[in-house]
Each structure stands twice: as structure tokens, then as C-alpha cells.
XYZ file of C-alpha atoms in Angstrom:
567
model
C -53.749 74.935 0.191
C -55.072 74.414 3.594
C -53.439 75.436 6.839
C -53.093 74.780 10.506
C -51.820 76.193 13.772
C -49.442 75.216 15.923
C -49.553 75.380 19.644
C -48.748 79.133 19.379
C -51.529 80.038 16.922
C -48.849 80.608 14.124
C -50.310 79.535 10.866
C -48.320 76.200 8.957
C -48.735 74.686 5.433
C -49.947 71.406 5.929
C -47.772 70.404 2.805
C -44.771 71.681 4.197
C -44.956 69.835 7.174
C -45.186 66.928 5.393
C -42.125 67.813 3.303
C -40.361 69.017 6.610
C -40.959 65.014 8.188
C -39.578 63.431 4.843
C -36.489 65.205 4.382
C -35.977 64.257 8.419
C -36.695 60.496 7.349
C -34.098 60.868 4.261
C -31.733 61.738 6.507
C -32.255 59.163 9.177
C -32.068 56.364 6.559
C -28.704 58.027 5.118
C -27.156 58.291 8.457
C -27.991 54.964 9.511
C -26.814 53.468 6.087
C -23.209 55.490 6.481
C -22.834 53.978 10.356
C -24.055 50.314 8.839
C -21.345 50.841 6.024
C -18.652 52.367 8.854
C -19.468 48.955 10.795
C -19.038 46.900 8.069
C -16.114 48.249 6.751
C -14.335 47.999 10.578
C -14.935 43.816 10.398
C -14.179 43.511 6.843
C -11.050 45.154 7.771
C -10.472 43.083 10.668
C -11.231 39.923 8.884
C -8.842 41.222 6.122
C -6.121 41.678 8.569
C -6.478 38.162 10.287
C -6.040 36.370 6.762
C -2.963 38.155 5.290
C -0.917 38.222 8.825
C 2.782 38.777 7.900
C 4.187 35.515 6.958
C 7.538 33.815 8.006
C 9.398 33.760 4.394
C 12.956 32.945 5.944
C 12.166 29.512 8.027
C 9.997 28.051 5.255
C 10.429 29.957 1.924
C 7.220 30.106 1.030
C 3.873 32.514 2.046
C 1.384 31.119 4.685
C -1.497 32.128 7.301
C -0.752 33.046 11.036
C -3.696 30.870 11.626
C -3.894 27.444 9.905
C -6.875 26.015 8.657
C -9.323 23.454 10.055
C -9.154 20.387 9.191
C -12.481 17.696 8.761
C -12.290 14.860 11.543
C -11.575 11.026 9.353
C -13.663 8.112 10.733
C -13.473 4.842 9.449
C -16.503 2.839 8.770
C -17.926 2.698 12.080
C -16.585 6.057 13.527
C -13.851 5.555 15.054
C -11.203 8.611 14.597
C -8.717 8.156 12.347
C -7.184 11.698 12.086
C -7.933 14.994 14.632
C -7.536 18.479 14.985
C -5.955 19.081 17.799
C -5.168 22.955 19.486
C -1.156 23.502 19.814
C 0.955 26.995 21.046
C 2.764 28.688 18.407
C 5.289 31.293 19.407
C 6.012 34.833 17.332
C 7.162 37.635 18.040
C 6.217 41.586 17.435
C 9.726 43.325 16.805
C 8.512 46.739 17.061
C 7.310 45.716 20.797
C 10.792 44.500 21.572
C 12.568 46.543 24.363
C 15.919 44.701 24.396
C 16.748 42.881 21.763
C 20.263 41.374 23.301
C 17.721 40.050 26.263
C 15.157 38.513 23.953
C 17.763 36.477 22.197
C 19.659 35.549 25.562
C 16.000 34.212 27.275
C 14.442 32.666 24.392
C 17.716 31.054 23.264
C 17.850 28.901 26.819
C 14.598 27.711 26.351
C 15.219 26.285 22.458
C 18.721 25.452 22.595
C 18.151 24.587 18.915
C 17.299 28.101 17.672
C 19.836 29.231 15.812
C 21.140 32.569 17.957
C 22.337 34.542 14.722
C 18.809 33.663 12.939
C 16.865 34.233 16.083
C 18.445 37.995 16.618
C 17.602 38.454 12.379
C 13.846 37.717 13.981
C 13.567 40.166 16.748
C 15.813 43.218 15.649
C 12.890 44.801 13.259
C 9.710 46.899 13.052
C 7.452 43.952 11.886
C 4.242 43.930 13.527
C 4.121 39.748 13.090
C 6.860 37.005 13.041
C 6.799 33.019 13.800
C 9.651 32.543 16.048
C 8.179 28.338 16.601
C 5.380 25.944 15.779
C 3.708 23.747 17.267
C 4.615 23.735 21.180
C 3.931 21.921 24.195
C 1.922 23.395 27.100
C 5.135 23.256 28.895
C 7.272 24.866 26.815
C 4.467 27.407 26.145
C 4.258 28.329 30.308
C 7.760 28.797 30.635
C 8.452 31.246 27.616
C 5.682 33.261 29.327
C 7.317 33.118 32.460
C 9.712 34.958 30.938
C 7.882 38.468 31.035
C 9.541 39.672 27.503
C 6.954 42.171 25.984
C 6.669 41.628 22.316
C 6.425 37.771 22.791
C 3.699 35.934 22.813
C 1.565 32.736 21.582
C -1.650 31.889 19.499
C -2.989 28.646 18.940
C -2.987 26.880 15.863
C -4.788 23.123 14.574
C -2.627 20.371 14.406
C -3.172 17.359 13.122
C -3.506 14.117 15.482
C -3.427 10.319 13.854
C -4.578 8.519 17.006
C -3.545 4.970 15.293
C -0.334 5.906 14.738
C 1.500 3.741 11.551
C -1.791 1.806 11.290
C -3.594 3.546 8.565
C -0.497 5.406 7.599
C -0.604 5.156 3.115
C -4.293 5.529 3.772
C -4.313 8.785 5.679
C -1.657 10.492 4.272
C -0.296 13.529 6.297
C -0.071 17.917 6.442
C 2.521 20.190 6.984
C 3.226 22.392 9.749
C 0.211 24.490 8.073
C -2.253 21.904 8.494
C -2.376 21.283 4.076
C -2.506 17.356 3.413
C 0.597 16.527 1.232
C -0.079 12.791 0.614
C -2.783 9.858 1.249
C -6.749 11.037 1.853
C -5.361 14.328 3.738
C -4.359 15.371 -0.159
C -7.174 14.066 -2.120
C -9.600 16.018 0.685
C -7.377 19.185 -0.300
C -7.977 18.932 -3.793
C -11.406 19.132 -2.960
C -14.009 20.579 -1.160
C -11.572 20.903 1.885
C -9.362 23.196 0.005
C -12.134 25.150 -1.290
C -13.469 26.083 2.514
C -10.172 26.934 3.210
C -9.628 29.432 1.036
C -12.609 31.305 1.517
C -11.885 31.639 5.475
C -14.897 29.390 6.305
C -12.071 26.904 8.000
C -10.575 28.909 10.180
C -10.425 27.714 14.009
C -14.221 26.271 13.663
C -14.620 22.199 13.165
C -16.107 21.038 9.522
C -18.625 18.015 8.857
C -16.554 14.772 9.821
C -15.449 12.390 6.702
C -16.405 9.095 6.805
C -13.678 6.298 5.058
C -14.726 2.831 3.949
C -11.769 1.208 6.154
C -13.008 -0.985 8.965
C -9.976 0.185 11.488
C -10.567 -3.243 13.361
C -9.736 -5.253 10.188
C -6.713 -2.471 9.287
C -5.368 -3.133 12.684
C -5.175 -7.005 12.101
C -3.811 -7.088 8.160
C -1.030 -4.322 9.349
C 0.089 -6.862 12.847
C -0.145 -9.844 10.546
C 2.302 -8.212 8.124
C 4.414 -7.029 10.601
C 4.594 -10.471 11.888
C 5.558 -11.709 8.055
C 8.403 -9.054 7.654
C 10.198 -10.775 10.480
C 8.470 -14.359 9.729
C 10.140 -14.582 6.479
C 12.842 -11.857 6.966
C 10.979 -10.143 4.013
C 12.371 -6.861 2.887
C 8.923 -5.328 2.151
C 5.088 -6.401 2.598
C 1.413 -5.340 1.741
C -1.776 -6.110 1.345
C -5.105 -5.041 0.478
C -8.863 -6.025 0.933
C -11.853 -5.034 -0.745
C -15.327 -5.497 -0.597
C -16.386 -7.288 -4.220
C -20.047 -5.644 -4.017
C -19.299 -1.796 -3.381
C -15.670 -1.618 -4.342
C -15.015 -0.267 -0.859
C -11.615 -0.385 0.127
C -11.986 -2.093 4.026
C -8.309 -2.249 4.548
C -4.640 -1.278 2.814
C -1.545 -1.974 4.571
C 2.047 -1.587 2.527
C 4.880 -1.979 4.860
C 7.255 -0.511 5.754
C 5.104 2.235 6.785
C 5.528 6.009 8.537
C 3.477 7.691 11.616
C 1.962 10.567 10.208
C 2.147 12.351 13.217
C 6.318 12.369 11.864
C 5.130 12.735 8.535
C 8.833 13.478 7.792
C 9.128 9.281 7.886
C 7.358 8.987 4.691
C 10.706 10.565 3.053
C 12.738 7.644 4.030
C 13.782 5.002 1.703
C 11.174 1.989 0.719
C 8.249 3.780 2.205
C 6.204 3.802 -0.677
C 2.433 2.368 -1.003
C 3.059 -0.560 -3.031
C -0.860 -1.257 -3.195
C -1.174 1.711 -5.704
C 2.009 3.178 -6.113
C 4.122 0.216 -6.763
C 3.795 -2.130 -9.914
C 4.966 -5.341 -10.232
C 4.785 -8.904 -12.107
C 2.427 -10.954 -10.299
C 3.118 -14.226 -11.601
C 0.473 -17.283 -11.874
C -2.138 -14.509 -9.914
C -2.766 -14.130 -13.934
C -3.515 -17.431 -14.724
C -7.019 -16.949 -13.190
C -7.553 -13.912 -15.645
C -6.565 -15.305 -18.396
C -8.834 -18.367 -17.900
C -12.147 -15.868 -17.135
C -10.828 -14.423 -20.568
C -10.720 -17.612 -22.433
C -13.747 -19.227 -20.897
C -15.829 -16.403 -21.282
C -15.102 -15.979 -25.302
C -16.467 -19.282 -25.631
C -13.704 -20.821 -27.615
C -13.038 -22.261 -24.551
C -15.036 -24.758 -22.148
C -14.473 -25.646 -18.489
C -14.653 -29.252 -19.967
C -11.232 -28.875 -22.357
C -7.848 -30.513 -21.839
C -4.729 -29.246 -22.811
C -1.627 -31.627 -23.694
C 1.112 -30.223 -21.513
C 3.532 -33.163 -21.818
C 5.934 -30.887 -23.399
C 7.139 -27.558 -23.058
C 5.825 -24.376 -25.740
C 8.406 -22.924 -27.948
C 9.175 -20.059 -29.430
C 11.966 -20.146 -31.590
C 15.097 -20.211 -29.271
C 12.561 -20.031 -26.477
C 11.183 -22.392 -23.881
C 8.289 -22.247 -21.660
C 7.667 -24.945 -19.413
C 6.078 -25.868 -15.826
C 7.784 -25.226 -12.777
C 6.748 -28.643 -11.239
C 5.390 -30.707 -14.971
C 3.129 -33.289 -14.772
C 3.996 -34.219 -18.113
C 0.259 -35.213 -19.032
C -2.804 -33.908 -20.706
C -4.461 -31.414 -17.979
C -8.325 -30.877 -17.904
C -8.805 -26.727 -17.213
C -9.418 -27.127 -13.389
C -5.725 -28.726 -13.549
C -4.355 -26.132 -15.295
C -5.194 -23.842 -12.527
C -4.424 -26.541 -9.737
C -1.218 -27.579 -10.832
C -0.033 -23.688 -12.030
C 1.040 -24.971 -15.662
C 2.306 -22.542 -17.701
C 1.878 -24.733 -20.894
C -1.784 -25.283 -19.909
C -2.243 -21.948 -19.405
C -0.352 -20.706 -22.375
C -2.707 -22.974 -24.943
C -5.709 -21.110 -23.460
C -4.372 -17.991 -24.155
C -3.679 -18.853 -28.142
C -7.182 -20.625 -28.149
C -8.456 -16.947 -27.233
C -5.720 -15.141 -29.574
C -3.432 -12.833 -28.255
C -5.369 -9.770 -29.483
C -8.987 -10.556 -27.818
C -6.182 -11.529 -24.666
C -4.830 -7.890 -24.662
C -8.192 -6.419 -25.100
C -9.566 -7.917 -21.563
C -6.600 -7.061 -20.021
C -7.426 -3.181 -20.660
C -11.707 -4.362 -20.206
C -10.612 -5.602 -16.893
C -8.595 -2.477 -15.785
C -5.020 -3.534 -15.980
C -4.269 -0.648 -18.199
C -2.802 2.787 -17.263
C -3.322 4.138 -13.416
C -5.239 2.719 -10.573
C -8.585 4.220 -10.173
C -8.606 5.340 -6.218
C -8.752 8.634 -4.387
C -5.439 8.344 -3.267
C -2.815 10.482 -5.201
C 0.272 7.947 -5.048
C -0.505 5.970 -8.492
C 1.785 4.203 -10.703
C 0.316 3.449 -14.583
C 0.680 -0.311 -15.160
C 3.602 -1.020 -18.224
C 1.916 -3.750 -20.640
C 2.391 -3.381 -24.117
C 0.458 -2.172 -26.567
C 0.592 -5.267 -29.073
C 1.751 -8.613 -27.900
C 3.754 -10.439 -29.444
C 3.428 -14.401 -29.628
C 6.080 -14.838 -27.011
C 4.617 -11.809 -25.247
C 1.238 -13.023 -25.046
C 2.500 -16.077 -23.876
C 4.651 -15.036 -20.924
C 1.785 -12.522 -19.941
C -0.814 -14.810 -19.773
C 1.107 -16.364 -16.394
C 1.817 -12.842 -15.250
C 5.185 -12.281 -16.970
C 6.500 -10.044 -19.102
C 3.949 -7.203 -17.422
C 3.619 -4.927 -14.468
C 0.317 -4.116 -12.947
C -0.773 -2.754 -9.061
C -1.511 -4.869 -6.917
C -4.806 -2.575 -6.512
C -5.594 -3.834 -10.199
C -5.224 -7.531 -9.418
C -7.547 -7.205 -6.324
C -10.036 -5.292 -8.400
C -9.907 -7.642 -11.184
C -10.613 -10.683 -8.845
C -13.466 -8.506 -7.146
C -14.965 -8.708 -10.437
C -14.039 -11.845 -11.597
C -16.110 -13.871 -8.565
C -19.150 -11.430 -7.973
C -20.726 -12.073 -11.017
C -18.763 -10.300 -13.494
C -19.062 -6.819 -12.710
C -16.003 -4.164 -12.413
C -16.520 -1.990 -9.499
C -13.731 0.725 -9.769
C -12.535 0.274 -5.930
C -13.250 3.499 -3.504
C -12.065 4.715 0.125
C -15.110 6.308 0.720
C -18.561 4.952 1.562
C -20.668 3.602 -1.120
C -23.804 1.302 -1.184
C -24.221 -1.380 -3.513
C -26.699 0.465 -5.607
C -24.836 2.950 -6.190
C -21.882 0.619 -7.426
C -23.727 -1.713 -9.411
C -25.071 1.521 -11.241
C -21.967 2.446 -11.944
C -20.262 -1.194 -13.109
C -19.550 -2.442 -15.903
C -20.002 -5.847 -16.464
C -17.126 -7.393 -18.064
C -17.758 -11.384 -18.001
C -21.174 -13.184 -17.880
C -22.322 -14.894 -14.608
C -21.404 -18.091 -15.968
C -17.801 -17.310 -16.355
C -18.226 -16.268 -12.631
C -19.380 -19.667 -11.183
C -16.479 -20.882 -13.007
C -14.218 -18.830 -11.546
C -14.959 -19.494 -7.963
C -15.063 -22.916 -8.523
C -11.541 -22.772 -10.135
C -10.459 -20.791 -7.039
C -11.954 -22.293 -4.875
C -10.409 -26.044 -5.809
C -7.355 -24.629 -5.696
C -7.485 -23.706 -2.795
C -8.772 -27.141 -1.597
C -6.382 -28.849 -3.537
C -3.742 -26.888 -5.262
C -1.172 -24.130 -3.990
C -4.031 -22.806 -1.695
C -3.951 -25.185 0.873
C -2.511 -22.837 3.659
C -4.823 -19.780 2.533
C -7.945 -21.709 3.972
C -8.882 -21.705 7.313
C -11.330 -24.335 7.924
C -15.219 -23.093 7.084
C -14.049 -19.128 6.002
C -14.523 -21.184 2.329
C -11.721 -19.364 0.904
C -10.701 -19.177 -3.022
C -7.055 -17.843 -4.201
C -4.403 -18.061 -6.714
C -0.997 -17.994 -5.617
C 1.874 -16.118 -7.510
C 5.311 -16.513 -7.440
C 7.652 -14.017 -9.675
C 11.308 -13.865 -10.224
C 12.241 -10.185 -9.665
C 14.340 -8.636 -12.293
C 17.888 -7.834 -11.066
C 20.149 -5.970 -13.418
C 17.832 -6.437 -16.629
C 17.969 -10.482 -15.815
C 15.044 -12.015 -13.988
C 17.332 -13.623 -10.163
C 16.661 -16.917 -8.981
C 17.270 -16.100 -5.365
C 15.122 -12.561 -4.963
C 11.328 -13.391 -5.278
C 7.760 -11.411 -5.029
C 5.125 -13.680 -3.624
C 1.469 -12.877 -4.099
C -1.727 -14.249 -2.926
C -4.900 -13.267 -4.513
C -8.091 -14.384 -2.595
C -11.789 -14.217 -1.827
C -14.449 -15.524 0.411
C -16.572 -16.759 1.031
C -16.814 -18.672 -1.972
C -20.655 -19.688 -1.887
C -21.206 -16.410 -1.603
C -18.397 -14.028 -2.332
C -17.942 -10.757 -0.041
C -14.433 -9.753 0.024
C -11.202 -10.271 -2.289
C -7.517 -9.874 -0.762
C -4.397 -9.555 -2.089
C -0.917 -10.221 0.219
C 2.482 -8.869 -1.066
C 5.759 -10.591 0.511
C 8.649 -8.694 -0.896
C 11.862 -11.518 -0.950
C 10.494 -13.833 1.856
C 13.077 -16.320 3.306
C 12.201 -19.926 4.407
C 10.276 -19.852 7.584
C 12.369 -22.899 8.439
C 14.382 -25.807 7.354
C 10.997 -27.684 6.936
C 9.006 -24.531 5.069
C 9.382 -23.777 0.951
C 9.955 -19.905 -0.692
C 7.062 -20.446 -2.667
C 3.903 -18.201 -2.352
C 2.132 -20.489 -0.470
C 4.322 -20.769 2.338
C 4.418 -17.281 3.261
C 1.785 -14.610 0.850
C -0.953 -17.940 1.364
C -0.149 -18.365 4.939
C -0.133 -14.932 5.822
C -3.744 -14.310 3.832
C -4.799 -17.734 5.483
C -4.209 -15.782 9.468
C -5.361 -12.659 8.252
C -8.783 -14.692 6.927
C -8.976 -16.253 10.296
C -8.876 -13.119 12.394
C -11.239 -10.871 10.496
C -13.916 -12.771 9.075
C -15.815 -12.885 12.162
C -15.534 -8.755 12.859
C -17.082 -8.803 9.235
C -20.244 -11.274 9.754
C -18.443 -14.429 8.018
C -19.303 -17.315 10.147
C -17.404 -20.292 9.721
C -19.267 -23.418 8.017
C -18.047 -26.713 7.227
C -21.140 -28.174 5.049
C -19.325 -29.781 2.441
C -22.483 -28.717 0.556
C -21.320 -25.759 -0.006
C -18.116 -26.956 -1.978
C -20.230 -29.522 -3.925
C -22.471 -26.695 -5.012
C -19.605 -24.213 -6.922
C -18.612 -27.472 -8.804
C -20.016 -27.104 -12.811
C -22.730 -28.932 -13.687
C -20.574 -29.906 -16.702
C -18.112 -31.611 -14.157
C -20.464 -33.605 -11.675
């Protein structure tokens, strides 16, 4: 062992120096770990305490954070906000602060003459450390309560949410409680995701998340939801909707279902007819069918675009009799059929198909069960499970069968973009992504058919108000006796327009709802065309340019969707 001196000449071990300086070390490291651990445990604490703040069970019978959550900032398409977070006062109380009770109630009372006194007094006259006494102030009322000077009262700020559009986007967006947790629309669906997640783990709290971006195109919303408004008191209707989507993504660009709610009063939703009858309402859409069932018969091949079909009389079966609402009483070529909305036309396509391969497209072409969209208000269709003859027959001309209107507009998406389903979306999506995804459910063939069926129609037929000159629009037109009292009325009528454009190229498919339109005027019919055509016809007119669809009046164009079978 060797040894040293130290500055007084006293002999040391060199070794137990060495062991002197580690056990020193050790207990640095220990005492540094216990104050790290001391530290830690203070803001664990603290963060421990913010998220399980006494809760107010009595107002709202149920548990929930002094603080509410953050909420992501909704843009539509090309950013504009469609829903905010927004910093409000919210008033509680500390009881066990309270000096005079008797005071508190007296002061706080003549600000918020519609606080209960009795429940108000229940509030202050304890030793809880936290209680919500109001939510969701103004600055106002916020300055004059702390005028007031009464310790044990005070404020913290909580997120609100803000719909700067008001009604526009209102079945879209949704709404939240007073706790900032969506309870319908996109607000929900985000909840039930990733939103809901963040919130729960505290990452939320009073700090902004990544902005959501929605497929809507707020400009196009704007115009479908005035044009609407304007048929509701047009045609005295008692309900209207619509719904546009683009045929190559699936992207939702606009849903409107009036009447509607501001979800800034999300209360509003509550009241009677405000449903979204885009997803959440299902109805018989009348001749809108008759194009389906001639993509189904056309594309199984025992059908041609060159056929004819003898509708001279009506189709029976047994005590029952199907005929046209205006007959021609002639033989019909197909494009007829479809111009002239015969039943008996459409009918003998149908049993050319058979009724079985005709209830197997139905489900290929998503008519069966719920809507697939993000939103949570969804209705499953109601078509039975094995047609009858009869059954077959009224269904193929939209009878007999209730579907979404989301359905139809999907279906036509498909029907006139060359045949693939794109399940429809409210959030972005590229066309790669939704042609990987598609299915394709009728050959391109059947397609060019299709839009040349549509589009004649609407040059010729029942369509004639739907096209604005050059937008080269294609639709169907519907018109359904509603059922009243298990008996289909002849006085209370849902009128539907299916559409899309343009036709040379297709970009967008529509679908207007008017719920029990009246004549416009003495002049005007209570057909589909007059109002659900006209109406898609204005809303055409206003938003193709915002979506790059020039108007062009080459006849060319026209000439060019006719088959060569037909020329």
C-alpha cells in the first residue's frame, strides 16, 4: 500500500482517499436523485390536481373538468374557418373562502336574475374548495361580478366553441356541450377519434391542436343552403335538402338539409324536423331509380341501348296495375323509357334482368343497410331481402323502397364516372387514393350510356329546367307519393332531382330534396321538375364557375355522348 501526506505531513492511504471521494459522489447522485424525484412529484401533483377539480354534479348530473378541452380549428377546402375555439369567463365559487354567505347570494343574485336564490345559497354555504356557479360569460358580465369585491368568487377561462357561418354548415359541423365534447355532426365523429384520445390524456388542455381540414367548399355550401332557403318559401315546402359530391374522390363539397340549427344554440337541433335528411332520413325516390335500374339491365347484357319495349298497355299483377303517369301508349326505344319516365318501359327492363340479379345491384351499388360517411346521424335503407314480382316491379321506379338520399347521389357518382363506387367522404381525399379504394361496379360502356341517357333527358325529357345553358347538365327527376296513414296521398309529394355535370366530362353529381312543394304559380306544375329540377338548375348556375366549370355551348359535345349504336 503506498502512502502520501497531506499539507500537515500526516501520512494518508492513497486507497482510502479514493474510497473517501466515492462514497462523497454516491451521495451527491442520491441527493440529487431524491430533490429530482421531490420536483417531480410537486408537478405531477399539480397536474393531478388541475384534471380532477371538484365537479358541479347538481347543475348537470354528470362528472366533468374545471377546464374544458381544446378543440381542433375545422376549415373547409380552402381554409376558411368553419368552427373556433374561442376563450369565455366561467364563474365558481370557493365556499370555504366565503365570509358572508347571506351577502354572496344577495350580490350575485342581482347580477343573474335567473339563478335560482335557494340553489345558489346550496352553492356557497359549504367547505368545497371548487364549485361552478356559471358558464360561459360575457366580458361584461365577467367585470361587473368582480366589481363586486366578494372573496371566494372568482373566474377562469374556458374554450368555447365558435361556428363563424352560423346555420350554414350546420348537419355538417355538428355541435359540443357546455364542456366543449362534440355531440353530433364532424364535432362527434372527431371525438370518437383521435380528438378524444388527446383529450383524455391532458395533451388538450388550453393549447390549440393541428387544424382539420373538410372536403366542403364553404362558397358552394353557402349558395346550395340560400337556394334552398329560397325553395322552402318558393314552393311553401315543408322541408328541403340537398347534397353534392365530387364523382372522382367521393368528397362531399356541400350538404344542406333544411330546416337547419346554429350550432352556436346547439339546443336548436332538439326541435322538431331538424334532422339531416341527406343521411339520416330515408325515403322513396321515385323515377331517380329508373336510371339504376337501366345501368343494371344494360350492363348484364340481356339488355341493349338499341331495345324497345311495348308500353301500349299497362303491367299486371294479378289485381294489380302499373301504368305511366303521362302513357304514350306506343312501343318506346330505351332512351324513351328514360325520357318519357314509363313505368311499363322501365318495369320490362327490370324482368329482362330478373328480379334476383335486380336486387343484387341494388346491394353492389350501396343501397343496402347505412350510409357510409363520417357523420354519426345514419339511417339503414329498408329494401327487402327477396323481391317479389310485384316488388321488383314497383322498386325498379323507386317504389316500394327507402334509401338516403346520400345513397342515390353516390350511386349516380358511380354510375357516370366510369363505373366506379367511391364510398363518399367529408374529409380530403385525392383521386388516387379513391380509385384505390373503388370498386368498380359497371363497365365503362354502361357509363357512356348512362350519361347519354341523362344527359337527353335532360335536353329533352323532365330535365329541361335542371340545365342551364353550357353547364351540360344530366339528371333524372323523381316524383313520389308520400305514404300517409299506411296509404300512399295524392296531395303530399317528395320531389327529387338527381344530377351531374358536366356531362362530357363528369365532375360532380347533386341531389335536391323538396319536401311537399306547392305550385310556384297558377302557370307552374307539382312535379319534380318544376321545383327539385329548377332549384338544382340555379344552384348549377351559381357554382359551377367557383368550381372551374366553364360554360360551353358546342353542340359537339352533346353529339359526342350519343351511342355509336344510335347515330
Amino acid at each position: 500500500m503506498s502512502d502520501v501526506s497531506n499539507d500537515m505531513g500526516v501520512p494518508i492511504s492513497i486507497d482510502g482517499a479514493r474510497k473517501s471521494r466515492g462514497h462523497m459522489t454516491r451521495s451527491r447522485i442520491r441527493l440529487s436523485l431524491a430533490l429530482a424525484m421531490v420536483l417531480f412529484s410537486i408537478v405531477a401533483g399539480r397536474l393531478v390536481m388541475l384534471a380532477t377539480v371538484e365537479v358541479d354534479q347538481v347543475s348537470q348530473g354528470q362528472a366533468r373538468p374545471a377546464l374544458t378541452a381544446t378543440r381542433p380549428t375545422l376549415l373547409d377546402r380552402n381554409g376558411s374557418p368553419l368552427a373556433i375555439d374561442i376563450q369565455v369567463p366561467s364563474l365558481f365559487a370557493e365556499p370555504r373562502r366565503i365570509i358572508d354567505v347571506d351577502e354572496a347570494v344577495e350580490a350575485i343574485g342581482k347580477e343573474f336574475p335567473d339563478m335560482n336564490r335557494k340553489w345558489l345559497r346550496s352553492r356557497l354555504d359549504g367547505d368545497e374548495g371548487f364549485v361552478w356557479l356559471k358558464r360561459e360569460l360575457s366580458p361584461q358580465q365577467k367585470e361587473r361580478v368582480l366589481r363586486l369585491g366578494i372573496p371566494g368568487i372568482d373566474f377562469v377561462s374556458e374554450s368555447r366553441r365558435f361556428y363563424p357561418g352560423g346555420n350554414v354548415a350546420a348537419h355538417i359541423l355538428g355541435a359540443v356541450n357546455v364542456d366543449n365534447v362534440g355531440i353530433a355532426g364532424m364535432e362527434r365523429f372527431l371525438d370518437n377519434r383521435e380528438v378524444a384520445l388527446l383529450q383524455d390524456l391532458g395533451f388538450a388542455r388550453d393549447r390549440s391542436l393541428q387544424s382539420v381540414d373538410l372536403s366542403i367548399d364553404l362558397r358552394v355550401q353557402h349558395a346550395m343552403r340560400r337556394e334552398l332557403v329560397d325553395a322552402l318559401e318558393r314552393y311553401k315546402a315543408i322541408a328541403a335538402a340537398g347534397v353534392m359530391m365530387d364523382v372522382r374522390t367521393g368528397e362531399i363539397i356541400a350538404l344542406v338539409s333544411l330546416p337547419d340549427f346554429d350550432p352556436n344554440v346547439p339546443s336548436g337541433a332538439l326541435e322538431e324536423g331538424r334532422i339531416n335528411r341527406i343521411t339520416a332520413g330515408k325515403f322513396e325516390l321515385g323515377s331517380t331509380f329508373k336510371t339504376i335500374t337501366a345501368a343494371a339491365a344494360l350492363d348484364s347484357g340481356r339488355v341493349q341501348i338499341t331495345d324497345r319495349f311495348d308500353a301500349t298497355q299497362a303491367v299486371r299483377f294479378g289485381r294489380f296495375r302499373i301504368g305511366d303517369f303521362h302513357g304514350k301508349n306506343r312501343v318506346l326505344s330505351l332512351p324513351e323509357v328514360i325520357k318519357f319516365s314509363s313505368n311499363i318501359g322501365t318495369i320490362k327492363m327490370m324482368q329482362a334482368l330478373g328480379k334476383e340479379r335486380f336486387r343484387a345491384f341494388l346491394k353492389e351499388i350501396g343501397m343496402e343497410g347505412k350510409p357510409v360517411i363520417e357523420l354519426p346521424e345514419k339511417t339503414p335503407s329498408q329494401i327487402a331481402k327477396k323481391f317479389s314480382e310485384v316488388g321488383a316491379a314497383t322498386a325498379s321506379f323507386g317504389h316500394g323502397l327507402s334509401v338516403t338520399p346520400l345513397q342515390l347521389v353516390t350511386a349516380y357518382a358511380a354510375l357516370v364516372n366510369g363505373g366506379n363506387y367511391i364510398t363518399p367522404t367529408l374529409l380530403p381525399r385525392d383521386r388516387i387514393g379513391a380509385l384505390a379504394n373503388s370498386k368498380k361496379i359497371v363497365s365503362d360502356r354502361t357509363s357512356d350510356h348512362i350519361r347519354y341517357l341523362l344527359r337527353l333527358n335532360a335536353l329533352e325529357g323532365s330535365g329541361r329546367k335542371a340545365a342551364p345553358d353550357g353547364y351540360r347538365v344530366g339528371g333524372k327527376t323523381g316524383t313520389a307519393e308520400k305514404v300517409v296513414d299506411g296509404k300512399y296521398s295524392s296531395d303530399k309529394r317528395l320531389n327529387i332531382f338527381a344530377s351531374a355535370f358536366p356531362m362530357d366530362s363528369p365532375k360532380y353529381a347533386m341531389v335536391i330534396l323538396v319536401d311537399e312543394p306547392q305550385k310556384e304559380d297558377e302557370k307552374s306544375g307539382h312535379t319534380a321538375a318544376w321545383n327539385a329540377g329548377a332549384v338544382t338548375g340555379r344552384i348549377v348556375e351559381r357554382v359551377a364557375p367557383m368550381l372551374g366549370v366553364v360554360p360551353n355551348l358546342d353542340e359537339e359535345l352533346d353529339a359526342q355522348l350519343v351511342p355509336a349504336e344510335l347515330r
